[in-house]
Amino acid sequence: MTITITAFERSPDGGKGLARDMCVRWALEEVGQSYEAHLVSFQAMKEPVHLALHPFGQIPTYEQGDLALFESGAIVFHIAERYAGLLPDDTNIRARAITWMFAALNTVEPPILELATARLLESDKPWNKERLPLVEDRVRDRLKQLSAYLGSADWLDGAFSAGDLMMVSVLLRLRSSGMLDEFPNLAAYVARGESRSAYRRAFDAQWAVYTGRRDPP
Amino acid sequence: MTITITAFERSPDGGKGLARDMCVRWALEEVGQSYEAHLVSFQAMKEPVHLALHPFGQIPTYEQGDLALFESGAIVFHIAERYAGLLPDDTNIRARAITWMFAALNTVEPPILELATARLLESDKPWNKERLPLVEDRVRDRLKQLSAYLGSADWLDGAFSAGDLMMVSVLLRLRSSGMLDEFPNLAAYVARGESRSAYRRAFDAQWAVYTGRRDPP
């Protein structure tokens, strides 16, 4: 059965791989499943047809036969559970990999989202310059803890898993801030994720949508 | 094998059920599993013994035999996957319930966390009074969408599931703001969650820790 996902018709990041369809594309490439990407405009995302698929009017969604899912973390988890390659077989190690998925999305990402909000939605506010360092420090607290945990390991818990896929995806949102470079082991961890062939194929696919070209930067 | 979780020795909310051990206790009560709660001080949470369990120095954690997990969403998912009662058997309906878990934690909760941060950590800032309504509106946007989706249904997707357990847990953080009352169907949804006997047992257990009494308010 064909897998169909949704992605932005025009991504706010212009194809830098930060839209949330990217981690779904990456997961599908890791498990070797082909898919079709249905592009939606910002206007269409707020209309009933799309809201029936995604109650919060966002991308990505995932459809396969009778199944319709939304929420990138849930979709990545579904792919990881259904196809081999992103979750280990051992019950306990599998539970740890899933733990890192949730940790990426609910402990590491919230301050990163807050930083993005401060930069994008509050940049015109008189307080923003004074407030940004406070938000950055909250991000830094999490990066310090994650860096201490990762140490010199390649991945969070043994072999590459869906937990790493989510964590790298979350950390990539920080690249433009320069904060990742304060933690060389995290910067190397993210680069390790980006260098995977599945990541590259996913990146190239979304890049081609936004630029109409096949030669990414 | 005994299940051991960690919880605050002294909860910042004084037992109102907003600490993150609450959703884990609730999940364990829903599936009928007994557990022991190991209480940790704020100091102990930052020390190596606890950091080995929880890299971000928080509660809750979950230990059972050789398995050690952290992150409340991941623990609730593990409980839901391992014991009957929180996830439906049908593959597609199960995937939808998991989708709602992720949506609660990664779409609905981030603006709610931002509001809590603004209230707790930035209340002394000169800009806070002007900024709070902006943050509240971002929460409200999500509540509007969730309210529209829920309509007059009792639960998010048919029968009560781990998705509802997480969503109710996330929405409960808003009670003190009064914002829930702007959406009567969401207020009723949360009340429906709180009235479950498993919720009450979990609430009473954490209340007893902080007050030494067995008669909650």
PDB file of C-alpha atoms in Angstrom, chain A residues 16-20 22-23 26 30 76 100-101 103-105 108-109 112 143 146 150 153-156 160-175 180 185-196 199-200 203:
ATOM      1  CA  LYS A  16      17.157  23.602   4.685  1.00  0.00           C
ATOM      2  CA  GLY A  17      15.551  20.420   6.011  1.00  0.00           C
ATOM      3  CA  LEU A  18      13.998  21.981   9.118  1.00  0.00           C
ATOM      4  CA  ALA A  19      10.354  21.389   8.213  1.00  0.00           C
ATOM      5  CA  ARG A  20       8.840  18.483  10.061  1.00  0.00           C
ATOM      6  CA  MET A  22      12.119  15.896   6.997  1.00  0.00           C
ATOM      7  CA  CYS A  23      12.302  13.457   9.932  1.00  0.00           C
ATOM      8  CA  TRP A  26      14.478  10.328   6.873  1.00  0.00           C
ATOM      9  CA  GLU A  30      16.227   4.399   6.853  1.00  0.00           C
ATOM     10  CA  VAL A  76       8.389   8.263  12.955  1.00  0.00           C
ATOM     11  CA  TRP A 100      15.103   8.944  23.705  1.00  0.00           C
ATOM     12  CA  MET A 101      12.412   9.775  21.138  1.00  0.00           C
ATOM     13  CA  ALA A 103      13.205  12.931  25.548  1.00  0.00           C
ATOM     14  CA  ALA A 104      14.091  14.623  22.252  1.00  0.00           C
ATOM     15  CA  LEU A 105      10.557  15.907  21.744  1.00  0.00           C
ATOM     16  CA  VAL A 108      15.196  18.880  24.648  1.00  0.00           C
ATOM     17  CA  GLU A 109      12.911  20.485  22.073  1.00  0.00           C
ATOM     18  CA  ILE A 112      14.536  25.143  21.428  1.00  0.00           C
ATOM     19  CA  LEU A 143      22.656  20.746  25.821  1.00  0.00           C
ATOM     20  CA  LEU A 146      22.895  15.841  26.817  1.00  0.00           C
ATOM     21  CA  LEU A 150      26.648  11.328  25.218  1.00  0.00           C
ATOM     22  CA  ALA A 153      29.727   7.711  22.110  1.00  0.00           C
ATOM     23  CA  ASP A 154      28.560   7.735  18.506  1.00  0.00           C
ATOM     24  CA  TRP A 155      24.869   7.351  19.354  1.00  0.00           C
ATOM     25  CA  LEU A 156      22.707   7.737  22.458  1.00  0.00           C
ATOM     26  CA  PHE A 160      21.660   4.262  15.738  1.00  0.00           C
ATOM     27  CA  SER A 161      17.923   4.206  16.442  1.00  0.00           C
ATOM     28  CA  ALA A 162      14.723   6.212  16.074  1.00  0.00           C
ATOM     29  CA  GLY A 163      15.826   7.968  19.283  1.00  0.00           C
ATOM     30  CA  ASP A 164      18.898   9.332  17.519  1.00  0.00           C
ATOM     31  CA  LEU A 165      16.864  10.231  14.448  1.00  0.00           C
ATOM     32  CA  MET A 166      14.548  12.386  16.577  1.00  0.00           C
ATOM     33  CA  MET A 167      17.342  13.894  18.678  1.00  0.00           C
ATOM     34  CA  VAL A 168      19.443  14.863  15.656  1.00  0.00           C
ATOM     35  CA  SER A 169      16.325  16.328  14.013  1.00  0.00           C
ATOM     36  CA  VAL A 170      15.629  18.434  17.107  1.00  0.00           C
ATOM     37  CA  LEU A 171      19.235  19.598  17.483  1.00  0.00           C
ATOM     38  CA  LEU A 172      19.442  20.613  13.835  1.00  0.00           C
ATOM     39  CA  ARG A 173      17.047  23.456  14.645  1.00  0.00           C
ATOM     40  CA  LEU A 174      19.876  24.996  16.660  1.00  0.00           C
ATOM     41  CA  ARG A 175      22.465  25.098  13.929  1.00  0.00           C
ATOM     42  CA  LEU A 180      25.704  23.541  18.919  1.00  0.00           C
ATOM     43  CA  ASN A 185      30.515  16.194  20.799  1.00  0.00           C
ATOM     44  CA  LEU A 186      26.928  17.265  20.042  1.00  0.00           C
ATOM     45  CA  ALA A 187      28.001  19.037  16.850  1.00  0.00           C
ATOM     46  CA  ALA A 188      29.794  15.846  15.794  1.00  0.00           C
ATOM     47  CA  TYR A 189      26.754  13.772  16.733  1.00  0.00           C
ATOM     48  CA  VAL A 190      24.508  15.887  14.527  1.00  0.00           C
ATOM     49  CA  ALA A 191      27.028  15.748  11.669  1.00  0.00           C
ATOM     50  CA  ARG A 192      27.115  11.959  12.061  1.00  0.00           C
ATOM     51  CA  GLY A 193      23.354  11.882  11.600  1.00  0.00           C
ATOM     52  CA  GLU A 194      23.489  14.154   8.574  1.00  0.00           C
ATOM     53  CA  SER A 195      26.136  12.019   6.921  1.00  0.00           C
ATOM     54  CA  ARG A 196      23.946   8.922   6.856  1.00  0.00           C
ATOM     55  CA  TYR A 199      19.451  11.401   5.714  1.00  0.00           C
ATOM     56  CA  ARG A 200      21.044  12.630   2.497  1.00  0.00           C
ATOM     57  CA  PHE A 203      17.313  15.951   2.430  1.00  0.00           C
TER      58      PHE A 203
END
